[in-house]
mmCIF file of C-alpha atoms and ligand atoms in Angstrom:
data_model
loop_
_atom_site.group_PDB
_atom_site.id
_atom_site.type_symbol
_atom_site.label_atom_id
_atom_site.label_comp_id
_atom_site.label_asym_id
_atom_site.label_seq_id
_atom_site.Cartn_x
_atom_site.Cartn_y
_atom_site.Cartn_z
ATOM 1 C CA MET W 1 33.501 -4.578 -39.393
ATOM 2 C CA THR W 2 32.348 -1.069 -38.528
ATOM 3 C CA ALA W 3 32.496 -0.076 -34.875
ATOM 4 C CA THR W 4 29.173 0.935 -33.345
ATOM 5 C CA PRO W 5 29.227 4.689 -32.510
ATOM 6 C CA PHE W 6 29.217 5.373 -28.799
ATOM 7 C CA SER W 7 25.832 6.606 -27.667
ATOM 8 C CA CYS W 8 25.058 8.444 -24.449
ATOM 9 C CA PRO W 9 24.373 5.920 -21.679
ATOM 10 C CA LYS W 10 22.017 8.384 -19.988
ATOM 11 C CA ARG W 11 20.014 8.911 -23.169
ATOM 12 C CA MET W 12 20.620 12.665 -23.010
ATOM 13 C CA VAL W 13 18.878 14.595 -25.789
ATOM 14 C CA TYR W 14 20.001 18.149 -24.999
ATOM 15 C CA GLY W 15 23.300 17.008 -23.508
ATOM 16 C CA PRO W 16 25.935 17.102 -22.295
ATOM 17 C CA CYS W 17 25.395 16.177 -18.677
ATOM 18 C CA GLY W 18 27.606 17.705 -16.029
ATOM 19 C CA GLY W 19 29.910 14.710 -15.884
ATOM 20 C CA VAL W 20 31.969 15.228 -19.055
ATOM 21 C CA ARG W 21 35.575 14.643 -18.115
ATOM 22 C CA PRO W 22 38.341 17.181 -18.817
ATOM 23 C CA ASN W 23 39.563 15.065 -21.774
ATOM 24 C CA HIS W 24 35.969 15.100 -23.120
ATOM 25 C CA ASP W 25 35.381 11.449 -22.272
ATOM 26 C CA CYS W 26 32.041 10.286 -20.946
ATOM 27 C CA GLU W 27 31.701 10.091 -17.170
ATOM 28 C CA ALA W 28 30.618 6.454 -17.448
ATOM 29 C CA ALA W 29 33.022 5.019 -20.028
ATOM 30 C CA PRO W 30 36.385 5.756 -21.662
ATOM 31 C CA GLU W 31 34.674 6.988 -24.824
ATOM 32 C CA PRO W 32 34.295 10.524 -26.194
ATOM 33 C CA CYS W 33 31.098 12.218 -25.053
ATOM 34 C CA PRO W 34 29.139 12.961 -28.254
ATOM 35 C CA PHE W 35 28.058 16.324 -26.807
ATOM 36 C CA ALA W 36 31.448 17.448 -25.507
ATOM 37 C CA ASP W 37 32.094 19.988 -28.251
ATOM 38 C CA SER W 38 28.723 21.706 -28.317
ATOM 39 C CA VAL W 39 25.355 21.697 -26.652
ATOM 40 C CA VAL W 40 22.109 20.954 -28.425
ATOM 41 C CA VAL W 41 19.690 23.749 -27.708
ATOM 42 C CA PRO W 42 16.081 22.597 -27.636
ATOM 43 C CA PRO W 43 13.710 24.457 -29.941
ATOM 44 C CA PRO W 44 11.659 27.144 -28.197
ATOM 45 C CA GLY W 45 8.299 25.830 -27.063
ATOM 46 C CA GLU W 46 4.985 27.543 -27.529
ATOM 47 C CA VAL W 47 4.753 28.361 -23.833
ATOM 48 C CA VAL W 48 7.061 31.132 -22.660
ATOM 49 C CA HIS W 49 8.020 30.591 -19.040
ATOM 50 C CA ARG W 50 9.109 33.431 -16.859
ATOM 51 C CA PRO W 51 11.295 32.395 -13.930
ATOM 52 C CA ARG W 52 9.573 33.074 -10.623
ATOM 53 C CA PRO W 53 11.540 34.450 -7.644
ATOM 54 C CA LEU W 54 11.391 31.993 -4.735
ATOM 55 C CA ASP W 55 11.927 32.506 -1.032
ATOM 56 C CA LEU W 56 15.254 30.723 -0.575
ATOM 57 C CA GLY W 57 16.686 32.497 2.465
ATOM 58 C CA THR W 58 20.448 32.986 2.529
ATOM 59 C CA ALA W 59 21.701 29.408 2.713
ATOM 60 C CA ILE W 60 20.379 26.215 1.201
ATOM 61 C CA ILE W 61 21.976 23.342 3.101
ATOM 62 C CA ASP W 62 22.397 19.797 1.799
ATOM 63 C CA LEU W 63 20.535 17.250 3.891
ATOM 64 C CA VAL W 64 20.712 13.461 3.869
ATOM 65 C CA LEU W 65 17.721 12.323 5.889
ATOM 66 C CA PRO W 66 18.703 9.936 8.686
ATOM 67 C CA PRO W 67 16.398 6.939 9.177
ATOM 68 C CA ALA W 68 15.764 7.775 12.848
ATOM 69 C CA ASP W 69 13.036 10.355 13.445
ATOM 70 C CA ASP W 70 14.628 11.734 16.614
ATOM 71 C CA GLU W 71 17.861 12.430 14.737
ATOM 72 C CA LEU W 72 15.941 14.166 11.930
ATOM 73 C CA ASP W 73 14.028 16.214 14.524
ATOM 74 C CA ALA W 74 17.325 17.446 15.982
ATOM 75 C CA ILE W 75 18.725 18.382 12.568
ATOM 76 C CA VAL W 76 15.548 20.156 11.501
ATOM 77 C CA ASP W 77 15.522 22.139 14.744
ATOM 78 C CA ILE W 78 18.942 23.464 13.721
ATOM 79 C CA TYR W 79 17.917 24.247 10.134
ATOM 80 C CA ARG W 80 14.656 25.891 11.184
ATOM 81 C CA SER W 81 16.367 28.108 13.749
ATOM 82 C CA LEU W 82 18.178 29.703 10.794
ATOM 83 C CA GLY W 83 15.287 29.664 8.351
ATOM 84 C CA ALA W 84 17.481 27.505 6.122
ATOM 85 C CA VAL W 85 16.057 25.570 3.189
ATOM 86 C CA ALA W 86 17.181 21.919 2.981
ATOM 87 C CA LEU W 87 18.355 20.458 -0.328
ATOM 88 C CA VAL W 88 17.675 16.736 -0.457
ATOM 89 C CA GLY W 89 19.344 14.654 -3.155
ATOM 90 C CA GLU W 90 18.266 11.438 -4.820
ATOM 91 C CA HIS W 91 21.507 9.529 -4.473
ATOM 92 C CA LEU W 92 22.642 6.263 -5.979
ATOM 93 C CA ASP W 93 23.503 4.885 -2.554
ATOM 94 C CA ASP W 94 20.385 6.076 -0.738
ATOM 95 C CA PRO W 95 19.127 3.323 1.555
ATOM 96 C CA ARG W 96 15.608 3.830 0.159
ATOM 97 C CA PRO W 97 16.046 5.245 -3.333
ATOM 98 C CA HIS W 98 13.404 6.257 -5.864
ATOM 99 C CA ILE W 99 11.144 7.863 -3.271
ATOM 100 C CA PRO W 100 11.708 11.611 -3.014
ATOM 101 C CA HIS W 101 8.097 12.125 -1.891
ATOM 102 C CA VAL W 102 8.671 10.019 1.232
ATOM 103 C CA ASN W 103 11.480 12.347 2.245
ATOM 104 C CA ALA W 104 9.347 15.383 1.356
ATOM 105 C CA GLU W 105 6.481 14.157 3.519
ATOM 106 C CA ARG W 106 8.790 13.544 6.501
ATOM 107 C CA LEU W 107 10.067 17.117 6.210
ATOM 108 C CA ALA W 108 6.583 18.573 5.668
ATOM 109 C CA VAL W 109 5.438 17.087 8.978
ATOM 110 C CA LEU W 110 8.282 19.006 10.629
ATOM 111 C CA ALA W 111 7.504 22.217 8.686
ATOM 112 C CA GLN W 112 11.023 22.179 7.225
ATOM 113 C CA PRO W 113 11.197 24.027 3.878
ATOM 114 C CA ALA W 114 12.942 21.834 1.344
ATOM 115 C CA ILE W 115 13.985 21.462 -2.254
ATOM 116 C CA LEU W 116 13.683 17.829 -3.299
ATOM 117 C CA THR W 117 15.743 16.322 -6.076
ATOM 118 C CA VAL W 118 14.229 14.106 -8.743
ATOM 119 C CA THR W 119 16.670 12.410 -11.106
ATOM 120 C CA GLY W 120 15.886 11.060 -14.555
ATOM 121 C CA ARG W 121 16.674 7.523 -13.390
ATOM 122 C CA TRP W 122 14.433 4.557 -12.689
ATOM 123 C CA ARG W 123 10.964 6.000 -13.415
ATOM 124 C CA SER W 124 8.941 6.138 -16.608
ATOM 125 C CA THR W 125 7.879 9.571 -17.874
ATOM 126 C CA ASP W 126 4.433 9.140 -16.305
ATOM 127 C CA GLU W 127 5.975 8.010 -13.032
ATOM 128 C CA HIS W 128 8.187 11.105 -13.037
ATOM 129 C CA ALA W 129 5.119 13.321 -13.441
ATOM 130 C CA ASP W 130 3.375 11.433 -10.613
ATOM 131 C CA GLU W 131 6.413 11.835 -8.363
ATOM 132 C CA VAL W 132 6.559 15.577 -9.031
ATOM 133 C CA GLY W 133 2.833 15.820 -8.262
ATOM 134 C CA ARG W 134 3.403 14.167 -4.886
ATOM 135 C CA LEU W 135 6.188 16.627 -4.128
ATOM 136 C CA VAL W 136 3.923 19.558 -5.015
ATOM 137 C CA ASP W 137 1.262 18.102 -2.711
ATOM 138 C CA ALA W 138 3.877 17.890 0.066
ATOM 139 C CA GLY W 139 4.491 21.633 -0.313
ATOM 140 C CA VAL W 140 8.144 21.571 -1.347
ATOM 141 C CA VAL W 141 9.835 24.887 -2.126
ATOM 142 C CA ALA W 142 10.944 23.518 -5.504
ATOM 143 C CA VAL W 143 11.683 20.298 -7.333
ATOM 144 C CA HIS W 144 15.359 20.038 -8.315
ATOM 145 C CA CYS W 145 15.360 18.382 -11.741
ATOM 146 C CA VAL W 146 18.617 16.695 -12.702
ATOM 147 C CA THR W 147 19.636 13.814 -14.906
ATOM 148 C CA GLY W 148 21.641 12.231 -12.090
ATOM 149 C CA ASP W 149 25.010 10.518 -11.943
ATOM 150 C CA HIS W 150 25.592 7.315 -13.866
ATOM 151 C CA PRO W 151 26.118 4.355 -11.496
ATOM 152 C CA ALA W 152 29.363 3.438 -13.285
ATOM 153 C CA VAL W 153 30.955 6.545 -11.779
ATOM 154 C CA ARG W 154 30.433 5.187 -8.282
ATOM 155 C CA PHE W 155 30.299 1.445 -8.629
ATOM 156 C CA GLY W 156 32.443 0.504 -11.623
ATOM 157 C CA PRO W 157 32.033 -0.016 -15.371
ATOM 158 C CA HIS W 158 29.379 -2.732 -15.179
ATOM 159 C CA ALA W 159 26.973 -0.802 -12.951
ATOM 160 C CA THR W 160 23.993 0.619 -14.766
ATOM 161 C CA ALA W 161 20.514 2.085 -14.329
ATOM 162 C CA PRO W 162 17.684 2.979 -16.689
ATOM 163 C CA PHE W 163 17.657 6.682 -17.576
ATOM 164 C CA THR W 164 14.384 8.029 -18.943
ATOM 165 C CA LEU W 165 14.686 11.809 -18.936
ATOM 166 C CA ASP W 166 17.480 14.346 -18.861
ATOM 167 C CA GLY W 167 17.289 17.367 -16.574
ATOM 168 C CA THR W 168 16.006 19.690 -19.307
ATOM 169 C CA ARG W 169 13.015 17.528 -20.191
ATOM 170 C CA LEU W 170 12.382 16.785 -16.524
ATOM 171 C CA ALA W 171 12.236 20.542 -15.857
ATOM 172 C CA GLY W 172 9.492 20.883 -18.464
ATOM 173 C CA ILE W 173 7.489 18.036 -16.929
ATOM 174 C CA ALA W 174 7.883 19.492 -13.430
ATOM 175 C CA ARG W 175 6.748 22.938 -14.571
ATOM 176 C CA ALA W 176 3.719 21.440 -16.293
ATOM 177 C CA ALA W 177 2.908 19.535 -13.087
ATOM 178 C CA GLY W 178 2.752 22.802 -11.140
ATOM 179 C CA ALA W 179 6.114 22.707 -9.389
ATOM 180 C CA ASN W 180 8.567 25.487 -8.803
ATOM 181 C CA VAL W 181 11.523 24.212 -10.784
ATOM 182 C CA SER W 182 15.196 24.076 -9.879
ATOM 183 C CA VAL W 183 17.880 22.730 -12.192
ATOM 184 C CA GLY W 184 21.588 22.022 -11.894
ATOM 185 C CA GLU W 185 24.508 23.129 -14.020
ATOM 186 C CA SER W 186 28.233 22.381 -13.937
ATOM 187 C CA PRO W 187 30.093 25.518 -15.099
ATOM 188 C CA ALA W 188 33.495 23.773 -15.100
ATOM 189 C CA ALA W 189 32.496 20.746 -17.195
ATOM 190 C CA PRO W 190 33.245 20.745 -20.948
ATOM 191 C CA PRO W 191 32.117 22.393 -23.114
ATOM 192 C CA THR W 192 32.503 25.285 -20.675
ATOM 193 C CA ALA W 193 31.864 27.925 -23.352
ATOM 194 C CA ASP W 194 28.400 26.495 -23.979
ATOM 195 C CA ARG W 195 27.260 25.948 -20.399
ATOM 196 C CA PRO W 196 25.486 29.335 -20.091
ATOM 197 C CA ALA W 197 23.433 28.570 -23.217
ATOM 198 C CA ARG W 198 22.564 25.183 -21.777
ATOM 199 C CA LEU W 199 21.283 26.842 -18.627
ATOM 200 C CA ALA W 200 19.276 29.339 -20.670
ATOM 201 C CA ALA W 201 17.673 26.366 -22.439
ATOM 202 C CA LYS W 202 16.710 24.906 -19.076
ATOM 203 C CA GLU W 203 15.092 28.225 -18.182
ATOM 204 C CA ARG W 204 13.032 28.048 -21.366
ATOM 205 C CA ALA W 205 12.053 24.505 -20.419
ATOM 206 C CA GLY W 206 10.630 25.810 -17.140
ATOM 207 C CA ALA W 207 13.393 26.445 -14.596
ATOM 208 C CA ASP W 208 12.986 29.127 -11.939
ATOM 209 C CA LEU W 209 16.392 28.712 -10.360
ATOM 210 C CA ALA W 210 19.667 26.919 -10.899
ATOM 211 C CA ILE W 211 21.853 25.427 -8.198
ATOM 212 C CA LEU W 212 25.389 25.429 -9.552
ATOM 213 C CA ASN W 213 27.960 22.707 -8.974
ATOM 214 C CA HIS W 214 31.408 23.461 -7.580
ATOM 215 C CA ALA W 215 33.365 25.250 -10.258
ATOM 216 C CA GLY W 216 36.532 26.765 -8.826
ATOM 217 C CA THR W 217 37.042 30.186 -7.307
ATOM 218 C CA THR W 218 34.546 32.914 -6.448
ATOM 219 C CA GLY W 219 35.852 34.778 -9.512
ATOM 220 C CA ASP W 220 35.096 31.777 -11.726
ATOM 221 C CA LEU W 221 31.541 31.576 -10.370
ATOM 222 C CA ILE W 222 30.880 35.300 -10.706
ATOM 223 C CA ALA W 223 32.185 35.239 -14.284
ATOM 224 C CA PHE W 224 29.872 32.314 -15.049
ATOM 225 C CA ALA W 225 26.900 34.204 -13.601
ATOM 226 C CA ASP W 226 27.709 37.158 -15.842
ATOM 227 C CA ARG W 227 27.859 34.882 -18.889
ATOM 228 C CA VAL W 228 24.460 33.412 -17.986
ATOM 229 C CA SER W 229 23.065 36.929 -17.651
ATOM 230 C CA ALA W 230 24.500 37.798 -21.069
ATOM 231 C CA THR W 231 22.321 35.069 -22.630
ATOM 232 C CA GLY W 232 19.247 36.948 -21.404
ATOM 233 C CA ALA W 233 18.408 34.286 -18.826
ATOM 234 C CA THR W 234 16.947 35.695 -15.620
ATOM 235 C CA LEU W 235 16.515 32.617 -13.448
ATOM 236 C CA SER W 236 17.874 32.859 -9.902
ATOM 237 C CA LEU W 237 21.337 31.410 -9.387
ATOM 238 C CA VAL W 238 22.434 29.625 -6.236
ATOM 239 C CA ALA W 239 26.202 29.547 -5.730
ATOM 240 C CA PRO W 240 27.988 26.453 -4.432
ATOM 241 C CA VAL W 241 30.068 26.780 -1.286
ATOM 242 C CA PRO W 242 32.092 23.697 -0.374
ATOM 243 C CA VAL W 243 32.558 22.953 3.291
ATOM 244 C CA VAL W 244 36.001 21.366 3.308
ATOM 245 C CA THR W 245 37.159 20.406 6.781
ATOM 246 C CA ASP W 246 39.578 17.542 6.173
ATOM 247 C CA GLU W 247 41.196 15.544 3.379
ATOM 248 C CA ARG W 248 38.329 13.075 3.118
ATOM 249 C CA SER W 249 35.728 15.812 2.748
ATOM 250 C CA ALA W 250 37.840 17.441 0.007
ATOM 251 C CA LYS W 251 38.239 14.126 -1.798
ATOM 252 C CA SER W 252 34.574 13.188 -1.549
ATOM 253 C CA LEU W 253 33.493 16.559 -2.973
ATOM 254 C CA ALA W 254 36.071 16.391 -5.778
ATOM 255 C CA ALA W 255 35.284 12.768 -6.660
ATOM 256 C CA PHE W 256 32.366 13.650 -8.908
ATOM 257 C CA PRO W 257 33.169 14.302 -12.569
ATOM 258 C CA GLY W 258 32.572 17.874 -13.647
ATOM 259 C CA LEU W 259 33.082 19.341 -10.165
ATOM 260 C CA VAL W 260 36.101 21.547 -9.495
ATOM 261 C CA LEU W 261 37.140 22.881 -6.103
ATOM 262 C CA ASP W 262 39.260 25.980 -5.560
ATOM 263 C CA ASP W 263 42.778 24.546 -5.104
ATOM 264 C CA GLY W 264 43.779 27.525 -2.991
ATOM 265 C CA LEU W 265 40.937 26.892 -0.566
ATOM 266 C CA VAL W 266 41.706 23.166 -0.305
ATOM 267 C CA ASP W 267 45.420 23.800 0.222
ATOM 268 C CA ARG W 268 44.670 26.389 2.901
ATOM 269 C CA VAL W 269 42.427 23.998 4.812
ATOM 270 C CA LEU W 270 44.608 20.916 4.517
ATOM 271 C CA GLY W 271 47.754 22.881 5.379
ATOM 272 C CA SER W 272 46.195 24.300 8.519
ATOM 273 C CA ALA W 273 46.874 23.093 12.049
ATOM 274 C CA THR W 274 43.123 23.499 12.673
ATOM 275 C CA PRO W 275 41.554 22.343 9.402
ATOM 276 C CA ARG W 276 37.964 22.293 10.621
ATOM 277 C CA ALA W 277 38.051 25.864 11.899
ATOM 278 C CA THR W 278 39.935 26.982 8.805
ATOM 279 C CA GLY W 279 37.424 25.241 6.524
ATOM 280 C CA ILE W 280 34.492 26.872 8.290
ATOM 281 C CA ALA W 281 36.111 30.323 8.065
ATOM 282 C CA ALA W 282 36.915 29.752 4.380
ATOM 283 C CA ALA W 283 33.305 28.756 3.637
ATOM 284 C CA VAL W 284 32.018 31.908 5.362
ATOM 285 C CA GLU W 285 34.469 34.064 3.416
ATOM 286 C CA MET W 286 33.538 32.442 0.101
ATOM 287 C CA GLY W 287 29.819 32.668 0.823
ATOM 288 C CA ARG W 288 30.038 36.334 1.759
ATOM 289 C CA THR W 289 31.985 37.186 -1.396
ATOM 290 C CA LEU W 290 29.442 35.419 -3.587
ATOM 291 C CA LEU W 291 26.413 36.957 -1.874
ATOM 292 C CA ASP W 292 27.979 40.429 -1.866
ATOM 293 C CA SER W 293 28.594 40.142 -5.619
ATOM 294 C CA GLY W 294 24.853 40.558 -6.163
ATOM 295 C CA ARG W 295 24.808 37.725 -8.712
ATOM 296 C CA PHE W 296 23.376 35.011 -6.483
ATOM 297 C CA ALA W 297 20.057 34.633 -4.710
ATOM 298 C CA ALA W 298 21.546 32.313 -2.082
ATOM 299 C CA VAL W 299 24.417 29.920 -1.466
ATOM 300 C CA ASN W 300 24.323 26.140 -1.249
ATOM 301 C CA LEU W 301 26.436 24.680 1.550
ATOM 302 C CA SER W 302 27.594 21.132 0.877
ATOM 303 C CA GLY W 303 30.191 18.796 2.237
ATOM 304 C CA PHE W 304 30.587 16.358 5.044
ATOM 305 C CA ALA W 305 32.822 16.597 8.075
ATOM 306 C CA HIS W 306 34.129 13.096 8.730
ATOM 307 C CA GLY W 307 34.136 11.925 12.297
ATOM 308 C CA LEU W 308 31.044 13.965 13.157
ATOM 309 C CA THR W 309 27.509 12.719 13.676
ATOM 310 C CA ALA W 310 24.791 13.960 11.328
ATOM 311 C CA VAL W 311 23.584 16.364 14.025
ATOM 312 C CA GLN W 312 27.104 17.679 14.631
ATOM 313 C CA SER W 313 27.552 18.155 10.864
ATOM 314 C CA ALA W 314 24.302 20.133 10.792
ATOM 315 C CA GLU W 315 25.677 22.328 13.579
ATOM 316 C CA VAL W 316 28.805 23.010 11.482
ATOM 317 C CA MET W 317 26.644 23.990 8.510
ATOM 318 C CA ALA W 318 24.446 26.105 10.751
ATOM 319 C CA SER W 319 27.408 28.008 12.154
ATOM 320 C CA ILE W 320 28.427 28.919 8.593
ATOM 321 C CA ALA W 321 24.884 29.832 7.551
ATOM 322 C CA GLY W 322 24.471 31.920 10.704
ATOM 323 C CA ASP W 323 27.597 33.912 9.897
ATOM 324 C CA LEU W 324 26.248 34.625 6.419
ATOM 325 C CA GLU W 325 23.037 36.199 7.694
HETATM 326 S S1 LIG S 401 29.327 12.485 -20.396
HETATM 327 FE FE1 LIG S 401 27.142 12.562 -19.932
HETATM 328 S S2 LIG S 401 26.189 13.415 -21.807
HETATM 329 FE FE2 LIG S 401 28.228 12.705 -22.364
HETATM 330 S S3 LIG S 401 27.916 10.606 -23.132
HETATM 331 FE FE3 LIG S 401 28.455 10.465 -20.952
HETATM 332 S S4 LIG S 401 26.518 10.407 -19.864
HETATM 333 FE FE4 LIG S 401 26.103 11.168 -21.954
#
């Protein structure tokens, strides 16, 4: 009997996703990723998109919207005092998933600039276009188009979800729907040599900016930016800055396949007698180096300080963003 070839559980067409493991296995199963050795570059379309520069400020800060309006008000007050753009994910464990526009509308009422993520999960192609249209109507800064993590990564081998579109095709749909388009890329995920070309393909699909995933040191990120530039791509790049303040925050950031933290930074924080202060100082230092390199339009602060409330976490992020101004 002939074994059935393993096919991508996310139905990627221009794969690979950012979750390819270091041994080239799929993020969702112990099987070789069919895209791990090379990317598939989509054919050039008839429409030539030129990336548009967007007003991103200095720091884009991850935001998980709390259910309580008074808590969100307090967080937004902090973000707005810095002019910071919020990056809102569409997470597998969101209490109310599949509804980015609801989050966008809550933030629009508060005049908080935001980039809203839409994953390729759960919706049909038409429903994706409708969702993007609602985000445009809500006035978002950009729609962040990503394939999204496979549920098996978080919840075990039997967890699944319907995937309709990968990030590249989603970017094209979002551009056609009138959105400013953000995409993701994982510079440290195999095949690393082909990741710049994959990002250039996303630009041709419609991307205006790319928010990069954690990929090691500042030198690694700057080198990746130079390789993207060498492809001729001109989309804005947003550099990832991890806010590591304790062992749990380091582990939760490193738990996602394809993401790599700077070991030196993690060791410095975890070996410190004052890990939170050391982590904040390290994030400021990393952010400054990346911004001063001239390769990045802004930085993306992400991470979660355990033991803090959502408002206190926002204050930690704000203190870093303030020091980067
Ligand atoms: S690693 Fe990603 S692209 Fe590769 S098979 Fe798995 S889900 Fe598909």
